[in-house]
C-alpha cells in the first residue's frame, strides 16, 4: 500500500481527475431495533420516545440532503419480527409516507436453541402479512400476488451458516424464497464468522436453496442474464483499508455507518473501488451501507449532523466530478438491478419501481 507523498498524490488525483460518469446508488440498511439496550431491552414507552427523536432527525436530514433526482436521504428500516408493536410501526409508516424510507423484515431466531422449519416459516409469514395487511407496507411483484420483502438476518447467521447458532434451519434460503423474500441484505458480516467467501457481489445462490448456506457460492447478476432465482444476495462493500490511523495492520471496511470509521472521501473511494455492479453495467455502482439505529455512539453517523456533513461532502464531490448520487431503498435498488439484468441503462432513477411495486402506492 502506498504511503506518504505518493499516497497523498494518488488521493488528490481521485478528487480532481475527470472520470467517466458513474451513478452511485446508496442503500442504507438499518438494523432497526428501538428496544435495543447493551444489556437487554427497554420498555415500550422508552422505545416510543426514541422513535420520536429518530423521526425528528430523519425529517431534518431529509429536508437538507437530497440526491441528484431530488430524492430525500432515506434508510430502509429492517424491523425485527419478534419485536413487533403496532405503535412502533405506525411511526415508520409516517416516515414511509414522507419519502424518508421503507420498512422490510429483520428476524432474530434460534437464539436459545436451534429454530425449526415450521416456526421460522410461521414467524416470517405472520409478520409479512401483518406489515402488508395492517400497515400497507412491503411490495408485490408487478403489484399482484403475495407480499414480498427484503431480509436481514438477526445475528448475521443467514441460512444456518454458523452451524446451528442463531438460526438452526439449513433450508432457510428455501423458506425465504417461498415466503416472498426478493433480496437478502445481511452481508457483509466480516469479521464475524458468518461471512462467506463471496464478496462485493449482487448474485443468486449457486447451490440448492435447501442446503445450509447456499449463498457461499455465487452466480453474479449480469446484463441480459436470466431472471435470478430469488432471493438475490445483495452485498455491501468489503475491503481492507490502511487509511484509518497509524496501525501497520489494515482495518476491515464493511460499509458500517458508525463512530468506528472516519467519514471522508477516502472512504467513498473504498466503496467505489469495491465495484458492486450488475456485470455489463459498470456505470451503475451499488453502495449498500448498514447501521444499527439505536447504538448511542452511532446515531450521529447514520442520521444526525455527522451524516449530514458526510453525505453533503459526497454530493459536492459528485457535482464536481460529474457523478450522480441516488438514494434508494432496498426495494428500489433491487428494481434497478433487475432493470440492468433486463438490459436497461441510462438514469437508474427511471427504474425505482420496475418490478416490485409498493403496496401503499
CSV table of N, CA, C and O in Angstrom, one decimal, residues 207-291:
chain,number,residue,atom,x,y,z
A,207,UNK,N,-25.8,-22.7,-5.1
A,207,UNK,CA,-26.1,-24.1,-4.6
A,207,UNK,C,-27.6,-24.2,-4.3
A,207,UNK,O,-28.3,-23.2,-4.2
A,208,UNK,N,-28.1,-25.4,-4.2
A,208,UNK,CA,-29.5,-25.6,-4.0
A,208,UNK,C,-30.0,-24.9,-2.7
A,208,UNK,O,-29.3,-24.9,-1.7
A,209,UNK,N,-31.1,-24.3,-2.8
A,209,UNK,CA,-31.6,-23.4,-1.7
A,209,UNK,C,-31.9,-24.3,-0.4
A,209,UNK,O,-32.0,-23.7,0.7
A,210,UNK,N,-32.1,-25.6,-0.6
A,210,UNK,CA,-32.3,-26.4,0.6
A,210,UNK,C,-31.1,-26.6,1.4
A,210,UNK,O,-31.1,-27.0,2.6
A,211,UNK,N,-29.9,-26.4,0.9
A,211,UNK,CA,-28.7,-26.6,1.6
A,211,UNK,C,-28.4,-25.6,2.6
A,211,UNK,O,-28.8,-24.4,2.4
A,212,UNK,N,-27.6,-25.9,3.6
A,212,UNK,CA,-27.1,-24.9,4.5
A,212,UNK,C,-26.2,-23.9,3.8
A,212,UNK,O,-25.3,-24.3,3.0
A,213,UNK,N,-26.4,-22.7,4.0
A,213,UNK,CA,-25.6,-21.6,3.4
A,213,UNK,C,-25.4,-21.7,1.9
A,213,UNK,O,-24.2,-21.7,1.5
A,214,UNK,N,-26.4,-21.8,1.1
A,214,UNK,CA,-26.2,-21.9,-0.3
A,214,UNK,C,-25.6,-20.6,-0.9
A,214,UNK,O,-25.2,-20.7,-2.1
A,215,UNK,N,-25.6,-19.6,-0.2
A,215,UNK,CA,-25.0,-18.3,-0.7
A,215,UNK,C,-23.5,-18.3,-0.6
A,215,UNK,O,-22.9,-17.3,-1.0
A,216,UNK,N,-22.9,-19.4,-0.2
A,216,UNK,CA,-21.4,-19.4,-0.2
A,216,UNK,C,-20.8,-19.6,-1.5
A,216,UNK,O,-19.6,-19.5,-1.7
A,217,UNK,N,-21.6,-19.9,-2.6
A,217,UNK,CA,-21.2,-19.9,-3.9
A,217,UNK,C,-22.2,-19.0,-4.7
A,217,UNK,O,-23.4,-19.0,-4.4
A,218,UNK,N,-21.7,-18.4,-5.8
A,218,UNK,CA,-22.5,-17.3,-6.4
A,218,UNK,C,-22.6,-17.4,-7.9
A,218,UNK,O,-21.7,-17.9,-8.6
A,219,UNK,N,-23.8,-17.0,-8.4
A,219,UNK,CA,-24.0,-16.7,-9.9
A,219,UNK,C,-24.3,-15.2,-9.9
A,219,UNK,O,-25.4,-14.8,-9.6
A,220,UNK,N,-23.3,-14.4,-10.3
A,220,UNK,CA,-23.5,-12.9,-10.3
A,220,UNK,C,-24.6,-12.5,-11.3
A,220,UNK,O,-24.7,-13.1,-12.4
A,221,UNK,N,-25.3,-11.5,-11.0
A,221,UNK,CA,-26.3,-10.9,-11.9
A,221,UNK,C,-25.5,-10.2,-13.0
A,221,UNK,O,-24.5,-9.6,-12.8
A,222,UNK,N,-26.0,-10.4,-14.3
A,222,UNK,CA,-25.4,-9.8,-15.4
A,222,UNK,C,-26.4,-9.3,-16.4
A,222,UNK,O,-27.6,-9.8,-16.4
A,223,UNK,N,-26.0,-8.3,-17.2
A,223,UNK,CA,-26.9,-7.7,-18.2
A,223,UNK,C,-27.3,-8.8,-19.2
A,223,UNK,O,-26.4,-9.6,-19.7
A,224,UNK,N,-28.6,-8.9,-19.5
A,224,UNK,CA,-29.1,-9.9,-20.4
A,224,UNK,C,-28.9,-11.3,-19.9
A,224,UNK,O,-29.0,-12.3,-20.7
A,225,UNK,N,-28.7,-11.4,-18.6
A,225,UNK,CA,-28.7,-12.7,-18.0
A,225,UNK,C,-30.2,-13.2,-17.7
A,225,UNK,O,-31.1,-12.5,-18.0
A,226,UNK,N,-30.3,-14.4,-17.3
A,226,UNK,CA,-31.6,-14.9,-17.0
A,226,UNK,C,-32.1,-14.3,-15.7
A,226,UNK,O,-31.3,-13.8,-14.9
A,227,UNK,N,-33.4,-14.3,-15.5
A,227,UNK,CA,-34.0,-13.7,-14.3
A,227,UNK,C,-33.5,-14.5,-13.1
A,227,UNK,O,-33.7,-15.7,-13.1
A,228,UNK,N,-32.9,-13.9,-12.1
A,228,UNK,CA,-32.4,-14.7,-11.0
A,228,UNK,C,-33.4,-15.3,-10.1
A,228,UNK,O,-34.5,-14.8,-10.0
A,229,UNK,N,-33.0,-16.5,-9.6
A,229,UNK,CA,-33.9,-17.1,-8.5
A,229,UNK,C,-33.7,-16.3,-7.3
A,229,UNK,O,-32.6,-16.0,-6.8
A,230,UNK,N,-34.9,-15.9,-6.7
A,230,UNK,CA,-34.9,-15.1,-5.5
A,230,UNK,C,-34.8,-16.0,-4.3
A,230,UNK,O,-35.2,-17.1,-4.3
A,231,UNK,N,-34.2,-15.4,-3.2
A,231,UNK,CA,-33.8,-14.0,-3.0
A,231,UNK,C,-32.4,-13.8,-3.6
A,231,UNK,O,-31.5,-14.6,-3.5
A,232,UNK,N,-32.2,-12.6,-4.2
A,232,UNK,CA,-30.9,-12.1,-4.6
A,232,UNK,C,-30.1,-11.8,-3.3
A,232,UNK,O,-30.6,-11.3,-2.3
A,233,UNK,N,-28.8,-12.2,-3.3
A,233,UNK,CA,-27.9,-11.8,-2.3
A,233,UNK,C,-27.3,-10.5,-2.6
A,233,UNK,O,-26.5,-10.4,-3.6
A,234,UNK,N,-27.6,-9.4,-1.9
A,234,UNK,CA,-27.2,-8.1,-2.2
A,234,UNK,C,-26.2,-7.6,-1.2
A,234,UNK,O,-26.6,-7.2,-0.1
A,235,UNK,N,-24.9,-7.6,-1.5
A,235,UNK,CA,-23.9,-7.3,-0.6
A,235,UNK,C,-23.5,-5.9,-0.6
A,235,UNK,O,-23.7,-5.2,-1.6
A,236,UNK,N,-22.9,-5.5,0.5
A,236,UNK,CA,-22.2,-4.2,0.6
A,236,UNK,C,-20.7,-4.3,0.5
A,236,UNK,O,-20.2,-5.4,0.4
A,237,UNK,N,-20.0,-3.2,0.5
A,237,UNK,CA,-18.5,-3.3,0.3
A,237,UNK,C,-17.8,-4.0,1.4
A,237,UNK,O,-18.2,-3.8,2.6
A,238,UNK,N,-16.8,-4.7,1.0
A,238,UNK,CA,-15.9,-5.4,2.0
A,238,UNK,C,-14.5,-5.4,1.4
A,238,UNK,O,-14.2,-6.1,0.5
A,239,UNK,N,-13.6,-4.5,2.0
A,239,UNK,CA,-12.3,-4.4,1.6
A,239,UNK,C,-11.4,-4.2,2.8
A,239,UNK,O,-11.9,-3.8,3.8
A,240,UNK,N,-10.1,-4.3,2.6
A,240,UNK,CA,-9.1,-3.9,3.6
A,240,UNK,C,-8.6,-2.5,3.3
A,240,UNK,O,-8.3,-2.1,2.2
A,241,UNK,N,-8.5,-1.7,4.4
A,241,UNK,CA,-8.0,-0.3,4.2
A,241,UNK,C,-6.9,0.0,5.2
A,241,UNK,O,-7.0,-0.4,6.4
A,242,UNK,N,-5.9,0.7,4.7
A,242,UNK,CA,-4.8,1.2,5.6
A,242,UNK,C,-5.1,2.7,5.9
A,242,UNK,O,-4.2,3.4,6.3
A,243,UNK,N,-6.2,3.2,5.6
A,243,UNK,CA,-6.5,4.7,5.6
A,243,UNK,C,-6.9,5.1,7.0
A,243,UNK,O,-7.0,6.3,7.2
A,244,UNK,N,-7.0,4.2,8.0
A,244,UNK,CA,-7.5,4.6,9.3
A,244,UNK,C,-6.4,4.5,10.4
A,244,UNK,O,-6.1,3.4,10.7
A,245,UNK,N,-5.9,5.6,10.8
A,245,UNK,CA,-4.9,5.5,11.9
A,245,UNK,C,-3.5,5.1,11.4
A,245,UNK,O,-3.2,5.0,10.2
A,246,UNK,N,-2.6,4.9,12.4
A,246,UNK,CA,-1.2,4.6,12.1
A,246,UNK,C,-0.9,3.1,12.3
A,246,UNK,O,0.3,2.8,12.3
A,247,UNK,N,-1.9,2.2,12.5
A,247,UNK,CA,-1.6,0.8,12.7
A,247,UNK,C,-0.9,0.2,11.4
A,247,UNK,O,-1.3,0.5,10.3
A,248,UNK,N,0.0,-0.7,11.6
A,248,UNK,CA,0.6,-1.4,10.4
A,248,UNK,C,-0.4,-2.4,9.9
A,248,UNK,O,-0.1,-2.9,8.8
A,249,UNK,N,-1.5,-2.7,10.6
A,249,UNK,CA,-2.4,-3.7,10.1
A,249,UNK,C,-3.6,-2.9,9.5
A,249,UNK,O,-4.0,-1.8,9.9
A,250,UNK,N,-4.2,-3.5,8.5
A,250,UNK,CA,-5.4,-2.9,7.8
A,250,UNK,C,-6.6,-3.0,8.7
A,250,UNK,O,-6.7,-3.9,9.5
A,251,UNK,N,-7.6,-2.1,8.4
A,251,UNK,CA,-8.9,-2.2,9.0
A,251,UNK,C,-9.9,-2.7,8.0
A,251,UNK,O,-9.8,-2.5,6.8
A,252,UNK,N,-10.8,-3.5,8.5
A,252,UNK,CA,-11.9,-4.0,7.6
A,252,UNK,C,-12.9,-2.9,7.4
A,252,UNK,O,-13.5,-2.4,8.3
A,253,UNK,N,-13.0,-2.5,6.1
A,253,UNK,CA,-14.0,-1.6,5.7
A,253,UNK,C,-15.3,-2.4,5.2
A,253,UNK,O,-15.2,-3.1,4.2
A,254,UNK,N,-16.3,-2.3,6.0
A,254,UNK,CA,-17.5,-3.1,5.6
A,254,UNK,C,-18.8,-2.3,5.4
A,254,UNK,O,-19.9,-2.8,5.4
A,255,UNK,N,-18.6,-1.0,5.3
A,255,UNK,CA,-19.8,-0.1,5.0
A,255,UNK,C,-20.6,0.2,6.2
A,255,UNK,O,-21.8,0.7,6.0
A,256,UNK,N,-20.1,0.0,7.4
A,256,UNK,CA,-20.9,0.4,8.6
A,256,UNK,C,-20.8,1.9,8.9
A,256,UNK,O,-19.7,2.4,9.0
A,257,UNK,N,-22.0,2.5,9.0
A,257,UNK,CA,-22.0,3.9,9.4
A,257,UNK,C,-22.0,3.9,10.9
A,257,UNK,O,-23.0,3.8,11.6
A,258,UNK,N,-20.8,4.2,11.5
A,258,UNK,CA,-20.6,4.1,12.9
A,258,UNK,C,-19.5,5.1,13.3
A,258,UNK,O,-18.7,5.6,12.4
A,259,UNK,N,-19.3,5.3,14.6
A,259,UNK,CA,-18.2,6.1,15.1
A,259,UNK,C,-16.9,5.5,14.9
A,259,UNK,O,-15.8,6.1,15.2
A,260,UNK,N,-16.8,4.2,14.5
A,260,UNK,CA,-15.6,3.5,14.4
A,260,UNK,C,-14.8,3.8,13.1
A,260,UNK,O,-13.7,3.3,12.9
A,261,UNK,N,-15.4,4.6,12.2
A,261,UNK,CA,-14.8,4.9,10.9
A,261,UNK,C,-14.7,6.5,10.8
A,261,UNK,O,-15.5,7.2,11.3
A,262,UNK,N,-13.7,6.9,10.0
A,262,UNK,CA,-13.5,8.3,9.7
A,262,UNK,C,-14.2,8.5,8.4
A,262,UNK,O,-13.9,8.0,7.3
A,263,UNK,N,-15.3,9.4,8.4
A,263,UNK,CA,-16.0,9.6,7.2
A,263,UNK,C,-15.4,10.7,6.3
A,263,UNK,O,-15.5,11.9,6.7
A,264,UNK,N,-14.8,10.3,5.2
A,264,UNK,CA,-14.2,11.3,4.3
A,264,UNK,C,-14.2,10.7,2.9
A,264,UNK,O,-14.7,9.6,2.7
A,265,UNK,N,-13.7,11.4,1.9
A,265,UNK,CA,-13.8,11.0,0.6
A,265,UNK,C,-12.9,9.7,0.3
A,265,UNK,O,-13.2,9.0,-0.6
A,266,UNK,N,-11.9,9.5,1.2
A,266,UNK,CA,-11.2,8.2,1.0
A,266,UNK,C,-12.1,7.0,1.3
A,266,UNK,O,-12.0,6.0,0.6
A,267,UNK,N,-13.0,7.2,2.2
A,267,UNK,CA,-14.0,6.1,2.4
A,267,UNK,C,-14.9,5.9,1.2
A,267,UNK,O,-15.2,4.8,0.9
A,268,UNK,N,-15.4,7.0,0.6
A,268,UNK,CA,-16.1,6.9,-0.6
A,268,UNK,C,-15.4,6.1,-1.7
A,268,UNK,O,-15.9,5.3,-2.4
A,269,UNK,N,-14.1,6.5,-1.8
A,269,UNK,CA,-13.2,5.8,-2.8
A,269,UNK,C,-13.2,4.3,-2.5
A,269,UNK,O,-13.3,3.5,-3.5
A,270,UNK,N,-13.1,3.9,-1.3
A,270,UNK,CA,-13.1,2.4,-1.0
A,270,UNK,C,-14.4,1.8,-1.4
A,270,UNK,O,-14.5,0.7,-2.0
A,271,UNK,N,-15.5,2.5,-1.2
A,271,UNK,CA,-16.8,1.9,-1.6
A,271,UNK,C,-17.0,1.8,-3.1
A,271,UNK,O,-17.5,0.8,-3.6
A,272,UNK,N,-16.5,2.8,-3.8
A,272,UNK,CA,-16.5,2.8,-5.2
A,272,UNK,C,-15.6,1.7,-5.8
A,272,UNK,O,-15.9,1.0,-6.7
A,273,UNK,N,-14.4,1.5,-5.1
A,273,UNK,CA,-13.4,0.5,-5.6
A,273,UNK,C,-14.0,-0.9,-5.4
A,273,UNK,O,-13.6,-1.8,-6.1
A,274,UNK,N,-14.9,-1.1,-4.4
A,274,UNK,CA,-15.5,-2.4,-4.2
A,274,UNK,C,-16.3,-2.8,-5.5
A,274,UNK,O,-16.4,-4.0,-5.8
A,275,UNK,N,-16.7,-1.8,-6.3
A,275,UNK,CA,-17.3,-2.0,-7.6
A,275,UNK,C,-18.4,-3.1,-7.6
A,275,UNK,O,-18.4,-4.0,-8.4
A,276,UNK,N,-19.4,-2.9,-6.8
A,276,UNK,CA,-20.5,-3.8,-6.7
A,276,UNK,C,-21.5,-3.4,-7.8
A,276,UNK,O,-22.2,-2.3,-7.7
A,277,UNK,N,-21.6,-4.2,-8.8
A,277,UNK,CA,-22.4,-3.8,-10.0
A,277,UNK,C,-23.1,-5.1,-10.5
A,277,UNK,O,-22.9,-6.2,-10.1
A,278,UNK,N,-24.1,-4.8,-11.4
A,278,UNK,CA,-24.6,-5.9,-12.3
A,278,UNK,C,-23.6,-6.0,-13.5
A,278,UNK,O,-23.3,-5.0,-14.1
A,279,UNK,N,-23.0,-7.2,-13.7
A,279,UNK,CA,-22.0,-7.3,-14.7
A,279,UNK,C,-22.5,-6.8,-16.1
A,279,UNK,O,-23.6,-7.2,-16.5
A,280,UNK,N,-21.7,-6.0,-16.7
A,280,UNK,CA,-22.1,-5.4,-18.0
A,280,UNK,C,-22.8,-4.0,-17.9
A,280,UNK,O,-23.0,-3.4,-18.9
A,281,UNK,N,-23.0,-3.5,-16.6
A,281,UNK,CA,-23.5,-2.2,-16.4
A,281,UNK,C,-22.5,-1.5,-15.4
A,281,UNK,O,-22.9,-1.2,-14.3
A,282,UNK,N,-21.3,-1.2,-15.8
A,282,UNK,CA,-20.3,-0.7,-14.9
A,282,UNK,C,-20.5,0.7,-14.4
A,282,UNK,O,-20.0,1.1,-13.3
A,283,UNK,N,-21.4,1.4,-15.1
A,283,UNK,CA,-21.6,2.8,-14.6
A,283,UNK,C,-22.6,2.9,-13.5
A,283,UNK,O,-22.8,4.0,-12.9
A,284,UNK,N,-23.3,1.8,-13.2
A,284,UNK,CA,-24.2,1.8,-12.0
A,284,UNK,C,-23.5,1.1,-10.9
A,284,UNK,O,-23.4,-0.2,-10.9
A,285,UNK,N,-23.1,1.8,-9.9
A,285,UNK,CA,-22.4,1.2,-8.7
A,285,UNK,C,-23.3,1.2,-7.5
A,285,UNK,O,-23.8,2.3,-7.1
A,286,UNK,N,-23.5,0.1,-6.9
A,286,UNK,CA,-24.4,-0.1,-5.8
A,286,UNK,C,-23.6,0.0,-4.5
A,286,UNK,O,-22.6,-0.8,-4.4
A,287,UNK,N,-23.9,0.9,-3.6
A,287,UNK,CA,-23.2,1.1,-2.4
A,287,UNK,C,-24.2,0.8,-1.2
A,287,UNK,O,-24.9,1.7,-0.8
A,288,UNK,N,-24.2,-0.4,-0.8
A,288,UNK,CA,-25.1,-0.8,0.3
A,288,UNK,C,-24.4,-0.6,1.7
A,288,UNK,O,-23.4,-1.4,2.0
A,289,UNK,N,-24.8,0.3,2.4
A,289,UNK,CA,-24.2,0.6,3.8
A,289,UNK,C,-25.2,0.0,4.8
A,289,UNK,O,-26.3,-0.4,4.5
A,290,UNK,N,-24.7,-0.1,6.1
A,290,UNK,CA,-25.6,-0.5,7.1
A,290,UNK,C,-25.3,0.2,8.4
A,290,UNK,O,-24.3,0.8,8.6
A,291,UNK,N,-26.3,0.1,9.3
A,291,UNK,CA,-26.1,0.8,10.6
A,291,UNK,C,-27.0,0.1,11.6
A,291,UNK,O,-27.9,-0.7,11.2
